[in-house]
mmCIF file of N, CA and C in Angstrom:
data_model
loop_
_atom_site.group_PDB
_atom_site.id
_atom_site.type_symbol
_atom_site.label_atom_id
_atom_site.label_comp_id
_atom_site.label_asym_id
_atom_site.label_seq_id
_atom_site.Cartn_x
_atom_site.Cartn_y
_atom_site.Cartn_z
ATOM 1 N N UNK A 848 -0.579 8.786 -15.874
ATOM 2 C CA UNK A 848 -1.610 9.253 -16.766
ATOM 3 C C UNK A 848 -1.240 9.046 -18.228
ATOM 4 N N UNK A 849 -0.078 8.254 -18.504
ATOM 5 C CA UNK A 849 0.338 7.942 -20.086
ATOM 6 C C UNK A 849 -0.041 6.756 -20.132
ATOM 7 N N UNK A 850 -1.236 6.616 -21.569
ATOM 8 C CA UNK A 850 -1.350 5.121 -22.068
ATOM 9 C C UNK A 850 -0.928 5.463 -23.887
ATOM 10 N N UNK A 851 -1.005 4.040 -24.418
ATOM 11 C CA UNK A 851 -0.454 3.751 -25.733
ATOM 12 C C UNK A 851 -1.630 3.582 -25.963
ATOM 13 N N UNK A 852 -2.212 4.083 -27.130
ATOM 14 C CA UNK A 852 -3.340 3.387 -27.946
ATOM 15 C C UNK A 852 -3.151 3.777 -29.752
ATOM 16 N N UNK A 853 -3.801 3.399 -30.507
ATOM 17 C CA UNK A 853 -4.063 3.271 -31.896
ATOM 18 C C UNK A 853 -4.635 4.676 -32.680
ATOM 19 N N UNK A 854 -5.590 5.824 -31.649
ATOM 20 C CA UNK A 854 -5.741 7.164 -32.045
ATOM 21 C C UNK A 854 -5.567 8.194 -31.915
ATOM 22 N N UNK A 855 -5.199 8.967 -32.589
ATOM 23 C CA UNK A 855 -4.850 10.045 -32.672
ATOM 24 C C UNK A 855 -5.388 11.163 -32.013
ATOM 25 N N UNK A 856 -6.455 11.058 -30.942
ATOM 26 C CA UNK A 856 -7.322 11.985 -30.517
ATOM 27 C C UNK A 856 -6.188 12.050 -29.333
ATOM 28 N N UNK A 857 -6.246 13.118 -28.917
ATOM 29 C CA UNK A 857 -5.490 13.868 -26.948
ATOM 30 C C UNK A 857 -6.897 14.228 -26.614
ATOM 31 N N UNK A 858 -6.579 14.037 -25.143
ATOM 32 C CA UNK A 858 -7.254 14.590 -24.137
ATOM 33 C C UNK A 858 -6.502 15.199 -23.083
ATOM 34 N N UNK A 859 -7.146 16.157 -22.167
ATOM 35 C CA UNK A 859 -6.689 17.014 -21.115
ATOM 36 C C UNK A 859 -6.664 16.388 -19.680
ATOM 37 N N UNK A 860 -6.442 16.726 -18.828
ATOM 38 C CA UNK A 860 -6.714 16.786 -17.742
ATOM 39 C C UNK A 860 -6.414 18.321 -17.104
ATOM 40 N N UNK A 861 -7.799 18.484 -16.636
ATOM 41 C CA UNK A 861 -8.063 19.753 -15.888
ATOM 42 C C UNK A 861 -7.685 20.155 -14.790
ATOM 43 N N UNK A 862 -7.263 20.556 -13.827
ATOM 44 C CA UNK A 862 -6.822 20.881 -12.354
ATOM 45 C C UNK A 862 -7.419 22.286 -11.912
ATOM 46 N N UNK A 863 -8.430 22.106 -11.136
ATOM 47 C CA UNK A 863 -8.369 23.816 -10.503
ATOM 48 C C UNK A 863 -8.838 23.617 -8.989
ATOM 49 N N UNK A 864 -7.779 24.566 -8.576
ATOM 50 C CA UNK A 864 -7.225 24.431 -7.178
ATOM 51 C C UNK A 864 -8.134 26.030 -6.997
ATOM 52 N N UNK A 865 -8.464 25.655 -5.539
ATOM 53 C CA UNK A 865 -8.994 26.767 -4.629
ATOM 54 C C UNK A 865 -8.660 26.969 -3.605
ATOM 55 N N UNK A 866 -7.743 28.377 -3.526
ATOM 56 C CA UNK A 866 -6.907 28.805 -2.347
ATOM 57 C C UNK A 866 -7.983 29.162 -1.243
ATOM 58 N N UNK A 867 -7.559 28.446 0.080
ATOM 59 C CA UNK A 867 -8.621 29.106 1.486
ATOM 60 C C UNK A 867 -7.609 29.630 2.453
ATOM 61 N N UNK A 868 -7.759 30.780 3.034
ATOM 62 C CA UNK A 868 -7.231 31.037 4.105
ATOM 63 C C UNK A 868 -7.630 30.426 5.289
ATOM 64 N N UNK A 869 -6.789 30.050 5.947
ATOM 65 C CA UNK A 869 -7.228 29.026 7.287
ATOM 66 C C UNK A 869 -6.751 29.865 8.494
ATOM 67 N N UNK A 870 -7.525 30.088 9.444
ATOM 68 C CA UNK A 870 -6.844 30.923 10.762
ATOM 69 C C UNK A 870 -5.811 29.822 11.325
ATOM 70 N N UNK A 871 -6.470 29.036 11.619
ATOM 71 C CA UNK A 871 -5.760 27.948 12.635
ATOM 72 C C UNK A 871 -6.140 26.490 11.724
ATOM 73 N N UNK A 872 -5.314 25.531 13.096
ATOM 74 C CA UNK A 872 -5.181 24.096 12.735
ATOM 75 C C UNK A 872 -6.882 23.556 12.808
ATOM 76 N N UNK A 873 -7.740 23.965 13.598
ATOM 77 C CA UNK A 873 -9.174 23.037 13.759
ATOM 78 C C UNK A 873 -9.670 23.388 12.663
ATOM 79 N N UNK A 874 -9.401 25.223 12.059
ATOM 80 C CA UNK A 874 -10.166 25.304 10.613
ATOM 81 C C UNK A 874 -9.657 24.413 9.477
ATOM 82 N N UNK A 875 -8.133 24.383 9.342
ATOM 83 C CA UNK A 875 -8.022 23.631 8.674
ATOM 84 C C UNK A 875 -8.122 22.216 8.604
ATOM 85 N N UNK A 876 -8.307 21.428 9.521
ATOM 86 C CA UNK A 876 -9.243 19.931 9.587
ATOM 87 C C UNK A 876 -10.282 20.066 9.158
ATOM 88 N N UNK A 877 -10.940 21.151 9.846
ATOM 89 C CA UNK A 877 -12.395 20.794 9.494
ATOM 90 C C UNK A 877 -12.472 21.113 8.021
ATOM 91 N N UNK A 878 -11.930 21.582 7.166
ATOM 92 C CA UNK A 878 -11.656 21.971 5.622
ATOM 93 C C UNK A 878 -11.179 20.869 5.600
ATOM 94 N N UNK A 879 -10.170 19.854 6.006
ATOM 95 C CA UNK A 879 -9.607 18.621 5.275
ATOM 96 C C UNK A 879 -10.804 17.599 5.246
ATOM 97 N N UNK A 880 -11.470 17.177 6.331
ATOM 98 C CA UNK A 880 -12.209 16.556 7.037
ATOM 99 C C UNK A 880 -13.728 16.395 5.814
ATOM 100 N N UNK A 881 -13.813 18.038 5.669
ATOM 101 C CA UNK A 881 -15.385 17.719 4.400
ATOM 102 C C UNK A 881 -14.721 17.601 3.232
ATOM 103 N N UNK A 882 -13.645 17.686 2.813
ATOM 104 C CA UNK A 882 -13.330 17.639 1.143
ATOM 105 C C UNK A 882 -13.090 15.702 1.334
ATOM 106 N N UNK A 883 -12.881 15.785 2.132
ATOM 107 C CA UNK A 883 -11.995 13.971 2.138
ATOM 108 C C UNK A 883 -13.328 13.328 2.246
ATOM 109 N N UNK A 884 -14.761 13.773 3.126
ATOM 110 C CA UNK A 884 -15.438 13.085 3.024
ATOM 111 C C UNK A 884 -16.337 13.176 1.620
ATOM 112 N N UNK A 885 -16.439 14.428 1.213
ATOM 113 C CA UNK A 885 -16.565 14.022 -0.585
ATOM 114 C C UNK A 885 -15.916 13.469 -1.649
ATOM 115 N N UNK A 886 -14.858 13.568 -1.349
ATOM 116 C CA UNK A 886 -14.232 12.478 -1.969
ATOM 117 C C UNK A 886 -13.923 10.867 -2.016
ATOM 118 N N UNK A 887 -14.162 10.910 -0.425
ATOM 119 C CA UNK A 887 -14.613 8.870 -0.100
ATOM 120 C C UNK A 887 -16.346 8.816 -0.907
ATOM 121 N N UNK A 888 -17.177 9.596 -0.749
ATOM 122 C CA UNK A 888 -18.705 9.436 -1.224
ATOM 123 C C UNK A 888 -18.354 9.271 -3.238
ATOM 124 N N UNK A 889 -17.636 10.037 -3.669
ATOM 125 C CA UNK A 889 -17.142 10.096 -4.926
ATOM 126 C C UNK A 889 -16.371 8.868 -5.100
ATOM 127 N N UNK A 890 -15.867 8.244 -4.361
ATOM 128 C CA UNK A 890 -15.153 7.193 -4.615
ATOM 129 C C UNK A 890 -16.440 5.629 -4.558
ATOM 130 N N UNK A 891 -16.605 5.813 -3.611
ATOM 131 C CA UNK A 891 -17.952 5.151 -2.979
ATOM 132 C C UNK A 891 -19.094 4.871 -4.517
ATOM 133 N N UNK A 892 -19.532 5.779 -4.711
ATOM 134 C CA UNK A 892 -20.263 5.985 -5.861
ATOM 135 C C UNK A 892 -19.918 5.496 -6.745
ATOM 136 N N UNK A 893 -18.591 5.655 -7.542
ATOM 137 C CA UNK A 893 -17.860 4.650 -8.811
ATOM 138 C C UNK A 893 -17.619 3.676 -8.441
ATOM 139 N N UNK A 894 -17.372 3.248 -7.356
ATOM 140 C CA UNK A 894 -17.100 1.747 -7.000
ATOM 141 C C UNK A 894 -18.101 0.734 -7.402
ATOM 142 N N UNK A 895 -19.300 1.698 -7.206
ATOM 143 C CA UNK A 895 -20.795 1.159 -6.823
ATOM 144 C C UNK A 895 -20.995 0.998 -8.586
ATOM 145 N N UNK A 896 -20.899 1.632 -9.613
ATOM 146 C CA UNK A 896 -21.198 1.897 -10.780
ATOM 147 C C UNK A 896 -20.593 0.916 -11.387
ATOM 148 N N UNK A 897 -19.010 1.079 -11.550
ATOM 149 C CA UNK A 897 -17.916 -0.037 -11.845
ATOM 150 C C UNK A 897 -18.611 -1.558 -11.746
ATOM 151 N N UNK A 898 -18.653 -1.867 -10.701
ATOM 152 C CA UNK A 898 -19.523 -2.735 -9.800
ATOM 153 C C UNK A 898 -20.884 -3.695 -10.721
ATOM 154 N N UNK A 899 -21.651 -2.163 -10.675
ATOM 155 C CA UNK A 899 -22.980 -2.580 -11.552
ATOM 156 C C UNK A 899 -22.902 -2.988 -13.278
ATOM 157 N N UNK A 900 -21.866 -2.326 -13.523
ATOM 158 C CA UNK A 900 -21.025 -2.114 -15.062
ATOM 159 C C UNK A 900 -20.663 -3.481 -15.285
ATOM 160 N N UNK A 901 -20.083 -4.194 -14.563
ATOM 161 C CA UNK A 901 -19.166 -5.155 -14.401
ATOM 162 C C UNK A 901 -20.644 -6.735 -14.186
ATOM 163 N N UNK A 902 -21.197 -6.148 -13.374
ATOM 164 C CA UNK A 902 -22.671 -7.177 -13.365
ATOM 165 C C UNK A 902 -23.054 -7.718 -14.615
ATOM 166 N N UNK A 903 -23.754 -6.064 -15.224
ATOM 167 C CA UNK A 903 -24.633 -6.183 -16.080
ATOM 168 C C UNK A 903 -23.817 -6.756 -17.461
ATOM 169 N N UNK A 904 -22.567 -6.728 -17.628
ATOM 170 C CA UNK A 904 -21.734 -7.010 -18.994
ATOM 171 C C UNK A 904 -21.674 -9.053 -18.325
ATOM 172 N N UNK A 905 -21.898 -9.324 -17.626
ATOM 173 C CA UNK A 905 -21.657 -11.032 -17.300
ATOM 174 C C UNK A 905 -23.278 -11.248 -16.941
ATOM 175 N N UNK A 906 -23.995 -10.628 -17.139
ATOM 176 C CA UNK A 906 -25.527 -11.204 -17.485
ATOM 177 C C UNK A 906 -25.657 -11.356 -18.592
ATOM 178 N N UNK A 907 -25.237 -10.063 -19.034
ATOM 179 C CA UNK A 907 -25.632 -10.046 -21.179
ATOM 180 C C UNK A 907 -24.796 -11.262 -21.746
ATOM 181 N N UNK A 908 -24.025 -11.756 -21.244
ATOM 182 C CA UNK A 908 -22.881 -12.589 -22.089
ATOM 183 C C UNK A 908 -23.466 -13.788 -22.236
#
């Protein structure tokens, strides 16, 4: 998360974690199971954007 650049501005990075109690191993899959699949759809999505980003800048040119 360290780059070199020319200004003087910082930025953060945020983290907030949410503790779940899990009885057992199937609860906790099924808790791994939906966060992972929002996070492939979140990934999915910028790929898709990146993607279109990357189009539209080699049309304009």
């Amino acid at each position: 998360f360290k780059s070199t650049n020319d200004r003087d501005e910082k930025t953060n990075l945020l983290v907030f974690l949410s503790p779940h109690i899990v009885e057992n191993r199937e609860e906790g899959r099924k808790l791994y199971e939906e966060k992972r699949g929002k996070i492939d759809l979140s990934v999915e999505e910028a790929v898709k954007k990146q993607d279109s980003e990357k189009l539209r800048r080699m049309l304009l040119e």
